[in-house]
């Protein structure tokens, strides 16, 4: 497949559209030139012939009028024969002059009629003007000539009008043909422009949209390789640069995970020693404590336990992300996991004056799961709910049996579902997925929270074949729900729900 640069694509599209528009303009220009030629031929030929014949007709009609006036003058004896003779001779000379200017170009019938008028005038002059004018044969002759001339002139006028009409029809046909062909090329140009623009826009927009999707996926922490991009060379180059950036970010993410895991591992030993020391202080092995001192020790123990859970969660997350198999306990009790979490977080809830409520399922639920991982995921969710709650509010944990469909599965499977609902300020709509990113920073209830709790919880639940999400519930508060299948994906059919 030939891959063109974006500039070459745009220039090619512009050239195609321009060529079609130039063809449309050329067709219309040629049609206008032909129309002009037809109109010019009407002026040069038809109108010129009409003007010549009109001069002859006017001269013949002037001769006719001179004869009529002479007849009247001779009958009433108002003028002398000499004056009548001069008037007729003058009109006859004018007619001969008109005939001589272009006799060969006149219509044969019209020329013959005019020449008959000349011969009639000469006959009047030879015989004697008044006598010939008053004679009956010459009067009949004049009437015949008048009738013939009028008829011929009418026919010539009609022929002239038909000839001009034919030329007009021809010019109109040429103009219509030019408009049709020009309009066709113009329409083709518009259609070509639309098709090319749509094709270019779709190619570029699809490529840009795909790059945007890849960038968003990389921003969400998915560093899987990018598929090859089809499109202009510039966007293909941008896709390669984006893939190189993805590879570099994947390396940095691995380095970050390794660093966090290493630091967490190094912190376990000193934290364990701190826990042991605080335990010795708390049980009075080092001596009796005052109530205030005992309270401070409990606070320190709660903080130490929280840090130990976080370090352990980070190490467990590293284990899950590295692909190590889960340490599933086929008879893990969901109720016992919840009770362990409630016991561990009881002091933290009391400090914030938040009530923890557990709504257990109708019967005990057991499932094949890594109970330590699930317990830490649940602990993170409950701890977050306590942190965003105010004094007097309640955090409710609900357990129930449901049917859920795994991604890519054909049918739903039985699962246990845990919901953690708080009465806090809730989660903004724009942050519903973003809060599951590692080290996501979010301001909730006037305080900014940054951590790994939700990201770790989602990774642990996903490793069990389940799903963790933020339920779409009305305010106030937020409800996080996760479910885990009751069947071990590695051993389908094995389930413990009693």
GROMACS .gro file of C-alpha atoms in nm:
model
  498
    1UNK     CA    1   0.000   0.000   0.000
    2UNK     CA    2   0.140   0.336  -0.101
    3UNK     CA    3   0.172   0.565   0.201
    4UNK     CA    4   0.167   0.934   0.113
    5UNK     CA    5   0.261   1.222   0.334
    6UNK     CA    6  -0.026   1.437   0.454
    7UNK     CA    7   0.096   1.731   0.246
    8UNK     CA    8   0.105   1.516  -0.068
    9UNK     CA    9  -0.247   1.388   0.002
   10UNK     CA   10  -0.380   1.742   0.041
   11UNK     CA   11  -0.202   1.865  -0.273
   12UNK     CA   12  -0.335   1.569  -0.474
   13UNK     CA   13  -0.689   1.639  -0.353
   14UNK     CA   14  -0.653   2.008  -0.439
   15UNK     CA   15  -0.517   1.923  -0.787
   16UNK     CA   16  -0.808   1.688  -0.866
   17UNK     CA   17  -1.070   1.942  -0.758
   18UNK     CA   18  -0.891   2.225  -0.940
   19UNK     CA   19  -0.872   2.022  -1.263
   20UNK     CA   20  -1.245   1.951  -1.254
   21UNK     CA   21  -1.329   2.316  -1.187
   22UNK     CA   22  -1.096   2.429  -1.469
   23UNK     CA   23  -1.270   2.181  -1.701
   24UNK     CA   24  -1.608   2.324  -1.597
   25UNK     CA   25  -1.490   2.679  -1.660
   26UNK     CA   26  -1.340   2.579  -1.996
   27UNK     CA   27  -1.665   2.418  -2.110
   28UNK     CA   28  -1.863   2.726  -2.017
   29UNK     CA   29  -1.607   2.957  -2.181
   30UNK     CA   30  -1.617   2.757  -2.506
   31UNK     CA   31  -1.997   2.766  -2.501
   32UNK     CA   32  -1.997   3.141  -2.450
   33UNK     CA   33  -1.754   3.187  -2.739
   34UNK     CA   34  -1.974   2.981  -2.971
   35UNK     CA   35  -2.280   3.175  -2.856
   36UNK     CA   36  -2.099   3.500  -2.928
   37UNK     CA   37  -2.006   3.376  -3.274
   38UNK     CA   38  -2.369   3.287  -3.350
   39UNK     CA   39  -2.492   3.625  -3.228
   40UNK     CA   40  -2.222   3.800  -3.429
   41UNK     CA   41  -2.322   3.608  -3.742
   42UNK     CA   42  -2.679   3.731  -3.694
   43UNK     CA   43  -2.552   4.089  -3.690
   44UNK     CA   44  -2.310   4.044  -3.977
   45UNK     CA   45  -2.530   3.845  -4.215
   46UNK     CA   46  -2.900   3.853  -4.140
   47UNK     CA   47  -2.925   4.207  -4.011
   48UNK     CA   48  -2.696   4.343  -4.286
   49UNK     CA   49  -2.911   4.176  -4.557
   50UNK     CA   50  -3.225   4.307  -4.389
   51UNK     CA   51  -3.087   4.661  -4.387
   52UNK     CA   52  -3.005   4.644  -4.764
   53UNK     CA   53  -3.348   4.510  -4.851
   54UNK     CA   54  -3.507   4.766  -4.623
   55UNK     CA   55  -3.334   5.049  -4.815
   56UNK     CA   56  -3.465   4.906  -5.142
   57UNK     CA   57  -3.815   4.864  -4.998
   58UNK     CA   58  -3.816   5.222  -4.864
   59UNK     CA   59  -3.699   5.353  -5.204
   60UNK     CA   60  -3.965   5.146  -5.386
   61UNK     CA   61  -4.231   5.266  -5.146
   62UNK     CA   62  -4.113   5.627  -5.199
   63UNK     CA   63  -4.155   5.573  -5.576
   64UNK     CA   64  -4.504   5.436  -5.511
   65UNK     CA   65  -4.592   5.745  -5.306
   66UNK     CA   66  -4.452   5.976  -5.578
   67UNK     CA   67  -4.673   5.804  -5.837
   68UNK     CA   68  -4.979   5.828  -5.610
   69UNK     CA   69  -4.921   6.198  -5.548
   70UNK     CA   70  -4.868   6.248  -5.921
   71UNK     CA   71  -5.199   6.075  -5.999
   72UNK     CA   72  -5.381   6.300  -5.753
   73UNK     CA   73  -5.205   6.611  -5.892
   74UNK     CA   74  -5.283   6.517  -6.254
   75UNK     CA   75  -5.651   6.446  -6.174
   76UNK     CA   76  -5.695   6.777  -5.993
   77UNK     CA   77  -5.452   6.963  -6.223
   78UNK     CA   78  -5.275   7.105  -5.916
   79UNK     CA   79  -4.926   7.057  -6.062
   80UNK     CA   80  -4.775   7.058  -6.405
   81UNK     CA   81  -4.670   6.746  -6.586
   82UNK     CA   82  -4.307   6.860  -6.559
   83UNK     CA   83  -4.310   6.869  -6.177
   84UNK     CA   84  -4.479   6.530  -6.161
   85UNK     CA   85  -4.221   6.399  -6.402
   86UNK     CA   86  -3.935   6.529  -6.191
   87UNK     CA   87  -4.078   6.376  -5.870
   88UNK     CA   88  -4.119   6.033  -6.029
   89UNK     CA   89  -3.776   6.051  -6.196
   90UNK     CA   90  -3.611   6.144  -5.863
   91UNK     CA   91  -3.781   5.857  -5.679
   92UNK     CA   92  -3.684   5.617  -5.958
   93UNK     CA   93  -3.319   5.725  -5.942
   94UNK     CA   94  -3.319   5.671  -5.563
   95UNK     CA   95  -3.454   5.321  -5.617
   96UNK     CA   96  -3.192   5.245  -5.879
   97UNK     CA   97  -2.921   5.373  -5.640
   98UNK     CA   98  -3.051   5.144  -5.365
   99UNK     CA   99  -3.056   4.851  -5.605
  100UNK     CA  100  -2.707   4.924  -5.730
  101UNK     CA  101  -2.551   4.924  -5.377
  102UNK     CA  102  -2.591   4.547  -5.337
  103UNK     CA  103  -2.813   4.400  -5.606
  104UNK     CA  104  -2.629   4.068  -5.614
  105UNK     CA  105  -2.685   4.012  -5.242
  106UNK     CA  106  -3.062   4.076  -5.251
  107UNK     CA  107  -3.323   3.804  -5.257
  108UNK     CA  108  -3.404   3.717  -5.620
  109UNK     CA  109  -3.780   3.768  -5.585
  110UNK     CA  110  -3.742   4.091  -5.397
  111UNK     CA  111  -3.485   4.222  -5.647
  112UNK     CA  112  -3.709   4.136  -5.941
  113UNK     CA  113  -4.006   4.315  -5.780
  114UNK     CA  114  -3.796   4.628  -5.722
  115UNK     CA  115  -3.660   4.621  -6.076
  116UNK     CA  116  -4.017   4.594  -6.209
  117UNK     CA  117  -4.090   4.916  -6.023
  118UNK     CA  118  -3.794   5.081  -6.201
  119UNK     CA  119  -3.920   4.964  -6.539
  120UNK     CA  120  -4.269   5.092  -6.455
  121UNK     CA  121  -4.127   5.437  -6.367
  122UNK     CA  122  -3.926   5.447  -6.691
  123UNK     CA  123  -4.237   5.361  -6.885
  124UNK     CA  124  -4.424   5.648  -6.719
  125UNK     CA  125  -4.147   5.887  -6.807
  126UNK     CA  126  -4.132   5.776  -7.175
  127UNK     CA  127  -4.500   5.784  -7.250
  128UNK     CA  128  -4.577   6.106  -7.066
  129UNK     CA  129  -4.622   6.131  -6.699
  130UNK     CA  130  -4.980   6.253  -6.649
  131UNK     CA  131  -5.121   6.064  -6.949
  132UNK     CA  132  -4.956   5.736  -6.845
  133UNK     CA  133  -5.051   5.778  -6.480
  134UNK     CA  134  -5.416   5.826  -6.565
  135UNK     CA  135  -5.428   5.538  -6.813
  136UNK     CA  136  -5.610   5.232  -6.685
  137UNK     CA  137  -5.350   4.969  -6.791
  138UNK     CA  138  -5.066   5.145  -6.610
  139UNK     CA  139  -5.281   5.194  -6.303
  140UNK     CA  140  -5.352   4.818  -6.299
  141UNK     CA  141  -4.982   4.757  -6.351
  142UNK     CA  142  -4.894   4.977  -6.051
  143UNK     CA  143  -5.144   4.800  -5.828
  144UNK     CA  144  -5.000   4.463  -5.927
  145UNK     CA  145  -4.646   4.586  -5.856
  146UNK     CA  146  -4.757   4.725  -5.521
  147UNK     CA  147  -4.921   4.394  -5.428
  148UNK     CA  148  -4.618   4.190  -5.535
  149UNK     CA  149  -4.373   4.419  -5.354
  150UNK     CA  150  -4.579   4.412  -5.035
  151UNK     CA  151  -4.612   4.033  -5.051
  152UNK     CA  152  -4.241   3.981  -5.118
  153UNK     CA  153  -4.145   4.220  -4.839
  154UNK     CA  154  -4.378   4.042  -4.597
  155UNK     CA  155  -4.227   3.707  -4.689
  156UNK     CA  156  -3.876   3.845  -4.655
  157UNK     CA  157  -3.962   3.989  -4.316
  158UNK     CA  158  -4.104   3.654  -4.209
  159UNK     CA  159  -3.799   3.468  -4.344
  160UNK     CA  160  -3.572   3.713  -4.165
  161UNK     CA  161  -3.757   3.663  -3.839
  162UNK     CA  162  -3.742   3.283  -3.877
  163UNK     CA  163  -3.370   3.298  -3.961
  164UNK     CA  164  -3.299   3.512  -3.656
  165UNK     CA  165  -3.516   3.282  -3.443
  166UNK     CA  166  -3.321   2.981  -3.571
  167UNK     CA  167  -2.991   3.151  -3.484
  168UNK     CA  168  -3.128   3.238  -3.140
  169UNK     CA  169  -3.236   2.878  -3.085
  170UNK     CA  170  -2.894   2.760  -3.196
  171UNK     CA  171  -2.722   3.006  -2.960
  172UNK     CA  172  -2.956   2.904  -2.680
  173UNK     CA  173  -2.881   2.536  -2.744
  174UNK     CA  174  -2.507   2.604  -2.735
  175UNK     CA  175  -2.545   2.799  -2.412
  176UNK     CA  176  -2.757   2.525  -2.254
  177UNK     CA  177  -2.507   2.259  -2.358
  178UNK     CA  178  -2.223   2.467  -2.214
  179UNK     CA  179  -2.413   2.519  -1.891
  180UNK     CA  180  -2.495   2.149  -1.865
  181UNK     CA  181  -2.139   2.035  -1.929
  182UNK     CA  182  -1.996   2.308  -1.708
  183UNK     CA  183  -2.250   2.231  -1.437
  184UNK     CA  184  -2.169   1.860  -1.466
  185UNK     CA  185  -1.797   1.923  -1.424
  186UNK     CA  186  -1.871   2.168  -1.142
  187UNK     CA  187  -2.091   1.911  -0.968
  188UNK     CA  188  -1.823   1.649  -1.017
  189UNK     CA  189  -1.575   1.894  -0.866
  190UNK     CA  190  -1.799   1.953  -0.566
  191UNK     CA  191  -1.860   1.580  -0.521
  192UNK     CA  192  -1.490   1.506  -0.563
  193UNK     CA  193  -1.406   1.777  -0.311
  194UNK     CA  194  -1.659   1.634  -0.067
  195UNK     CA  195  -1.542   1.274  -0.115
  196UNK     CA  196  -1.174   1.364  -0.093
  197UNK     CA  197  -1.228   1.592   0.205
  198UNK     CA  198  -1.438   1.326   0.382
  199UNK     CA  199  -1.182   1.057   0.305
  200UNK     CA  200  -0.890   1.269   0.421
  201UNK     CA  201  -1.079   1.386   0.730
  202UNK     CA  202  -1.181   1.030   0.816
  203UNK     CA  203  -0.829   0.898   0.767
  204UNK     CA  204  -0.674   1.173   0.976
  205UNK     CA  205  -0.948   1.179   1.241
  206UNK     CA  206  -0.945   0.799   1.279
  207UNK     CA  207  -0.568   0.800   1.312
  208UNK     CA  208  -0.575   1.090   1.559
  209UNK     CA  209  -0.857   0.922   1.756
  210UNK     CA  210  -0.659   0.599   1.768
  211UNK     CA  211  -0.349   0.786   1.883
  212UNK     CA  212  -0.561   0.961   2.145
  213UNK     CA  213  -0.690   0.622   2.265
  214UNK     CA  214  -0.335   0.486   2.281
  215UNK     CA  215  -0.217   0.795   2.473
  216UNK     CA  216  -0.510   0.765   2.715
  217UNK     CA  217  -0.437   0.395   2.766
  218UNK     CA  218  -0.072   0.470   2.834
  219UNK     CA  219  -0.177   0.745   3.074
  220UNK     CA  220  -0.389   0.491   3.260
  221UNK     CA  221  -0.089   0.267   3.308
  222UNK     CA  222  -0.146   0.014   3.028
  223UNK     CA  223   0.197  -0.027   2.867
  224UNK     CA  224   0.113  -0.312   2.627
  225UNK     CA  225   0.262  -0.271   2.274
  226UNK     CA  226   0.075  -0.047   2.033
  227UNK     CA  227  -0.064  -0.194   1.709
  228UNK     CA  228   0.069  -0.049   1.381
  229UNK     CA  229  -0.112   0.263   1.261
  230UNK     CA  230  -0.242   0.313   0.908
  231UNK     CA  231  -0.259   0.666   0.777
  232UNK     CA  232  -0.039   0.957   0.667
  233UNK     CA  233   0.332   0.920   0.717
  234UNK     CA  234   0.342   1.202   0.974
  235UNK     CA  235   0.088   1.025   1.196
  236UNK     CA  236   0.267   0.692   1.151
  237UNK     CA  237   0.586   0.862   1.269
  238UNK     CA  238   0.395   1.006   1.565
  239UNK     CA  239   0.263   0.658   1.647
  240UNK     CA  240   0.618   0.519   1.644
  241UNK     CA  241   0.731   0.799   1.876
  242UNK     CA  242   0.438   0.725   2.105
  243UNK     CA  243   0.528   0.355   2.108
  244UNK     CA  244   0.888   0.438   2.195
  245UNK     CA  245   0.763   0.658   2.478
  246UNK     CA  246   0.538   0.371   2.591
  247UNK     CA  247   0.834   0.136   2.603
  248UNK     CA  248   1.034   0.385   2.806
  249UNK     CA  249   0.745   0.441   3.044
  250UNK     CA  250   0.704   0.065   3.082
  251UNK     CA  251   1.070   0.040   3.179
  252UNK     CA  252   1.031   0.324   3.428
  253UNK     CA  253   0.716   0.163   3.569
  254UNK     CA  254   0.902  -0.163   3.620
  255UNK     CA  255   1.186   0.023   3.787
  256UNK     CA  256   0.937   0.207   4.009
  257UNK     CA  257   0.761  -0.117   4.104
  258UNK     CA  258   1.091  -0.285   4.178
  259UNK     CA  259   1.200   0.014   4.384
  260UNK     CA  260   0.875   0.024   4.583
  261UNK     CA  261   0.889  -0.350   4.642
  262UNK     CA  262   1.253  -0.327   4.755
  263UNK     CA  263   1.182  -0.038   4.991
  264UNK     CA  264   0.871  -0.212   5.126
  265UNK     CA  265   1.069  -0.530   5.187
  266UNK     CA  266   1.338  -0.334   5.370
  267UNK     CA  267   1.072  -0.166   5.584
  268UNK     CA  268   0.908  -0.487   5.705
  269UNK     CA  269   1.183  -0.578   5.949
  270UNK     CA  270   1.203  -0.240   6.130
  271UNK     CA  271   0.823  -0.211   6.133
  272UNK     CA  272   0.797  -0.559   6.285
  273UNK     CA  273   1.042  -0.454   6.556
  274UNK     CA  274   0.846  -0.136   6.621
  275UNK     CA  275   0.529  -0.344   6.650
  276UNK     CA  276   0.698  -0.578   6.898
  277UNK     CA  277   0.829  -0.287   7.103
  278UNK     CA  278   0.487  -0.121   7.111
  279UNK     CA  279   0.331  -0.451   7.212
  280UNK     CA  280   0.573  -0.480   7.503
  281UNK     CA  281   0.490  -0.126   7.608
  282UNK     CA  282   0.118  -0.188   7.576
  283UNK     CA  283   0.101  -0.505   7.786
  284UNK     CA  284   0.306  -0.349   8.067
  285UNK     CA  285   0.616  -0.563   8.027
  286UNK     CA  286   0.835  -0.254   8.068
  287UNK     CA  287   0.635  -0.117   8.354
  288UNK     CA  288   0.291   0.023   8.427
  289UNK     CA  289   0.160   0.303   8.202
  290UNK     CA  290  -0.061   0.595   8.285
  291UNK     CA  291  -0.391   0.619   8.093
  292UNK     CA  292  -0.249   0.893   7.871
  293UNK     CA  293   0.062   0.687   7.798
  294UNK     CA  294  -0.151   0.380   7.719
  295UNK     CA  295  -0.358   0.586   7.478
  296UNK     CA  296  -0.046   0.713   7.301
  297UNK     CA  297   0.082   0.356   7.271
  298UNK     CA  298  -0.249   0.246   7.118
  299UNK     CA  299  -0.230   0.528   6.866
  300UNK     CA  300   0.123   0.427   6.778
  301UNK     CA  301   0.019   0.062   6.748
  302UNK     CA  302  -0.270   0.155   6.513
  303UNK     CA  303  -0.039   0.366   6.297
  304UNK     CA  304   0.222   0.089   6.295
  305UNK     CA  305  -0.036  -0.174   6.196
  306UNK     CA  306  -0.162   0.054   5.918
  307UNK     CA  307   0.191   0.096   5.781
  308UNK     CA  308   0.255  -0.277   5.806
  309UNK     CA  309  -0.065  -0.346   5.611
  310UNK     CA  310   0.040  -0.096   5.347
  311UNK     CA  311   0.389  -0.246   5.315
  312UNK     CA  312   0.244  -0.595   5.300
  313UNK     CA  313  -0.009  -0.483   5.039
  314UNK     CA  314   0.267  -0.337   4.824
  315UNK     CA  315   0.464  -0.660   4.843
  316UNK     CA  316   0.152  -0.861   4.762
  317UNK     CA  317   0.082  -0.630   4.467
  318UNK     CA  318   0.433  -0.687   4.337
  319UNK     CA  319   0.378  -1.061   4.369
  320UNK     CA  320   0.049  -1.044   4.180
  321UNK     CA  321   0.188  -0.818   3.905
  322UNK     CA  322   0.487  -1.044   3.859
  323UNK     CA  323   0.250  -1.329   3.765
  324UNK     CA  324   0.311  -1.554   4.065
  325UNK     CA  325   0.017  -1.790   4.132
  326UNK     CA  326  -0.229  -1.711   4.409
  327UNK     CA  327  -0.213  -1.908   4.731
  328UNK     CA  328  -0.576  -2.010   4.719
  329UNK     CA  329  -0.746  -2.155   5.024
  330UNK     CA  330  -1.031  -2.372   4.898
  331UNK     CA  331  -1.230  -2.326   5.220
  332UNK     CA  332  -1.164  -1.958   5.290
  333UNK     CA  333  -1.450  -1.808   5.489
  334UNK     CA  334  -1.573  -1.472   5.364
  335UNK     CA  335  -1.734  -1.389   5.698
  336UNK     CA  336  -1.407  -1.455   5.881
  337UNK     CA  337  -1.219  -1.227   5.641
  338UNK     CA  338  -1.469  -0.947   5.710
  339UNK     CA  339  -1.450  -1.002   6.088
  340UNK     CA  340  -1.069  -0.983   6.076
  341UNK     CA  341  -1.087  -0.651   5.891
  342UNK     CA  342  -1.345  -0.512   6.135
  343UNK     CA  343  -1.129  -0.614   6.429
  344UNK     CA  344  -0.815  -0.460   6.282
  345UNK     CA  345  -0.989  -0.130   6.203
  346UNK     CA  346  -1.200  -0.107   6.519
  347UNK     CA  347  -0.959   0.130   6.693
  348UNK     CA  348  -0.934   0.354   6.385
  349UNK     CA  349  -1.314   0.367   6.358
  350UNK     CA  350  -1.350   0.449   6.729
  351UNK     CA  351  -1.102   0.732   6.699
  352UNK     CA  352  -1.312   0.893   6.423
  353UNK     CA  353  -1.639   0.798   6.597
  354UNK     CA  354  -1.753   0.603   6.288
  355UNK     CA  355  -1.975   0.297   6.324
  356UNK     CA  356  -1.889  -0.021   6.130
  357UNK     CA  357  -2.185  -0.242   6.035
  358UNK     CA  358  -2.166  -0.583   5.869
  359UNK     CA  359  -2.467  -0.734   5.688
  360UNK     CA  360  -2.375  -1.098   5.640
  361UNK     CA  361  -2.522  -1.332   5.379
  362UNK     CA  362  -2.812  -1.558   5.467
  363UNK     CA  363  -2.572  -1.852   5.511
  364UNK     CA  364  -2.194  -1.884   5.552
  365UNK     CA  365  -2.000  -1.833   5.231
  366UNK     CA  366  -1.676  -2.007   5.145
  367UNK     CA  367  -1.480  -1.959   4.823
  368UNK     CA  368  -1.143  -2.065   4.678
  369UNK     CA  369  -0.939  -1.749   4.731
  370UNK     CA  370  -0.614  -1.615   4.865
  371UNK     CA  371  -0.773  -1.498   5.189
  372UNK     CA  372  -0.473  -1.279   5.285
  373UNK     CA  373  -0.498  -1.082   4.958
  374UNK     CA  374  -0.876  -1.046   4.978
  375UNK     CA  375  -0.849  -0.937   5.341
  376UNK     CA  376  -0.598  -0.667   5.252
  377UNK     CA  377  -0.811  -0.548   4.957
  378UNK     CA  378  -1.117  -0.525   5.183
  379UNK     CA  379  -0.912  -0.354   5.455
  380UNK     CA  380  -0.800  -0.087   5.211
  381UNK     CA  381  -1.158  -0.017   5.103
  382UNK     CA  382  -1.295  -0.004   5.459
  383UNK     CA  383  -1.004   0.211   5.577
  384UNK     CA  384  -1.072   0.460   5.295
  385UNK     CA  385  -1.442   0.468   5.385
  386UNK     CA  386  -1.356   0.543   5.750
  387UNK     CA  387  -1.116   0.818   5.645
  388UNK     CA  388  -1.381   1.009   5.445
  389UNK     CA  389  -1.656   0.969   5.707
  390UNK     CA  390  -1.743   1.218   5.977
  391UNK     CA  391  -1.828   1.152   6.338
  392UNK     CA  392  -2.163   0.978   6.379
  393UNK     CA  393  -2.170   0.833   6.026
  394UNK     CA  394  -2.180   0.464   5.934
  395UNK     CA  395  -1.970   0.243   5.709
  396UNK     CA  396  -2.171  -0.060   5.598
  397UNK     CA  397  -2.023  -0.385   5.460
  398UNK     CA  398  -2.274  -0.608   5.282
  399UNK     CA  399  -2.215  -0.968   5.171
  400UNK     CA  400  -2.441  -1.148   4.925
  401UNK     CA  401  -2.441  -1.427   4.668
  402UNK     CA  402  -2.485  -1.314   4.306
  403UNK     CA  403  -2.430  -1.427   3.946
  404UNK     CA  404  -2.168  -1.239   3.749
  405UNK     CA  405  -2.016  -1.277   3.403
  406UNK     CA  406  -1.642  -1.287   3.359
  407UNK     CA  407  -1.493  -1.086   3.069
  408UNK     CA  408  -1.500  -1.308   2.761
  409UNK     CA  409  -1.713  -1.576   2.929
  410UNK     CA  410  -2.025  -1.713   2.762
  411UNK     CA  411  -2.242  -1.738   3.072
  412UNK     CA  412  -2.248  -1.593   3.427
  413UNK     CA  413  -2.100  -1.779   3.723
  414UNK     CA  414  -2.197  -1.779   4.091
  415UNK     CA  415  -1.997  -1.528   4.291
  416UNK     CA  416  -1.974  -1.366   4.633
  417UNK     CA  417  -2.013  -0.989   4.634
  418UNK     CA  418  -1.900  -0.744   4.901
  419UNK     CA  419  -2.016  -0.382   4.906
  420UNK     CA  420  -1.858  -0.109   5.119
  421UNK     CA  421  -2.086   0.194   5.150
  422UNK     CA  422  -2.001   0.517   5.335
  423UNK     CA  423  -2.189   0.840   5.401
  424UNK     CA  424  -1.906   1.071   5.302
  425UNK     CA  425  -1.892   1.337   5.029
  426UNK     CA  426  -1.880   1.082   4.746
  427UNK     CA  427  -1.657   1.067   4.437
  428UNK     CA  428  -1.682   1.329   4.157
  429UNK     CA  429  -1.804   1.195   3.822
  430UNK     CA  430  -1.477   1.283   3.643
  431UNK     CA  431  -1.274   1.074   3.890
  432UNK     CA  432  -1.475   0.750   3.887
  433UNK     CA  433  -1.207   0.554   3.700
  434UNK     CA  434  -0.914   0.780   3.766
  435UNK     CA  435  -0.916   0.706   4.142
  436UNK     CA  436  -0.810   0.345   4.071
  437UNK     CA  437  -0.475   0.459   3.931
  438UNK     CA  438  -0.165   0.413   4.145
  439UNK     CA  439  -0.079   0.726   4.347
  440UNK     CA  440  -0.400   0.899   4.235
  441UNK     CA  441  -0.450   1.229   4.417
  442UNK     CA  442  -0.806   1.332   4.501
  443UNK     CA  443  -0.950   1.597   4.733
  444UNK     CA  444  -1.238   1.450   4.934
  445UNK     CA  445  -1.420   1.639   5.206
  446UNK     CA  446  -1.164   1.918   5.217
  447UNK     CA  447  -0.863   1.683   5.249
  448UNK     CA  448  -0.638   1.555   4.972
  449UNK     CA  449  -0.582   1.180   4.960
  450UNK     CA  450  -0.295   1.020   4.770
  451UNK     CA  451  -0.212   0.651   4.783
  452UNK     CA  452  -0.218   0.297   4.648
  453UNK     CA  453  -0.515   0.156   4.839
  454UNK     CA  454  -0.770   0.139   4.557
  455UNK     CA  455  -0.514   0.041   4.292
  456UNK     CA  456  -0.387  -0.242   4.512
  457UNK     CA  457  -0.739  -0.359   4.591
  458UNK     CA  458  -0.837  -0.369   4.223
  459UNK     CA  459  -0.523  -0.564   4.126
  460UNK     CA  460  -0.588  -0.821   4.399
  461UNK     CA  461  -0.954  -0.868   4.309
  462UNK     CA  462  -0.876  -0.887   3.938
  463UNK     CA  463  -0.616  -1.157   4.009
  464UNK     CA  464  -0.901  -1.367   4.155
  465UNK     CA  465  -1.102  -1.334   3.834
  466UNK     CA  466  -1.338  -1.079   3.987
  467UNK     CA  467  -1.398  -0.709   3.947
  468UNK     CA  468  -1.384  -0.400   4.168
  469UNK     CA  469  -1.584  -0.092   4.071
  470UNK     CA  470  -1.751   0.218   4.206
  471UNK     CA  471  -2.125   0.160   4.211
  472UNK     CA  472  -2.353   0.419   4.054
  473UNK     CA  473  -2.554   0.510   4.363
  474UNK     CA  474  -2.722   0.840   4.455
  475UNK     CA  475  -2.544   1.081   4.688
  476UNK     CA  476  -2.444   1.114   4.963
  477UNK     CA  477  -2.155   0.879   5.001
  478UNK     CA  478  -1.987   0.623   4.777
  479UNK     CA  479  -2.028   0.248   4.743
  480UNK     CA  480  -1.739   0.030   4.627
  481UNK     CA  481  -1.838  -0.320   4.517
  482UNK     CA  482  -1.626  -0.619   4.430
  483UNK     CA  483  -1.713  -0.976   4.350
  484UNK     CA  484  -1.511  -1.298   4.338
  485UNK     CA  485  -1.627  -1.618   4.161
  486UNK     CA  486  -1.705  -1.915   4.384
  487UNK     CA  487  -1.531  -2.145   4.135
  488UNK     CA  488  -1.157  -2.169   4.094
  489UNK     CA  489  -1.078  -2.074   3.730
  490UNK     CA  490  -0.794  -2.331   3.736
  491UNK     CA  491  -1.036  -2.608   3.849
  492UNK     CA  492  -1.381  -2.536   3.705
  493UNK     CA  493  -1.668  -2.693   3.895
  494UNK     CA  494  -1.500  -2.681   4.239
  495UNK     CA  495  -1.699  -2.450   4.463
  496UNK     CA  496  -1.758  -2.407   4.833
  497UNK     CA  497  -2.056  -2.188   4.914
  498UNK     CA  498  -2.164  -2.347   5.241
   0.00000   0.00000   0.00000
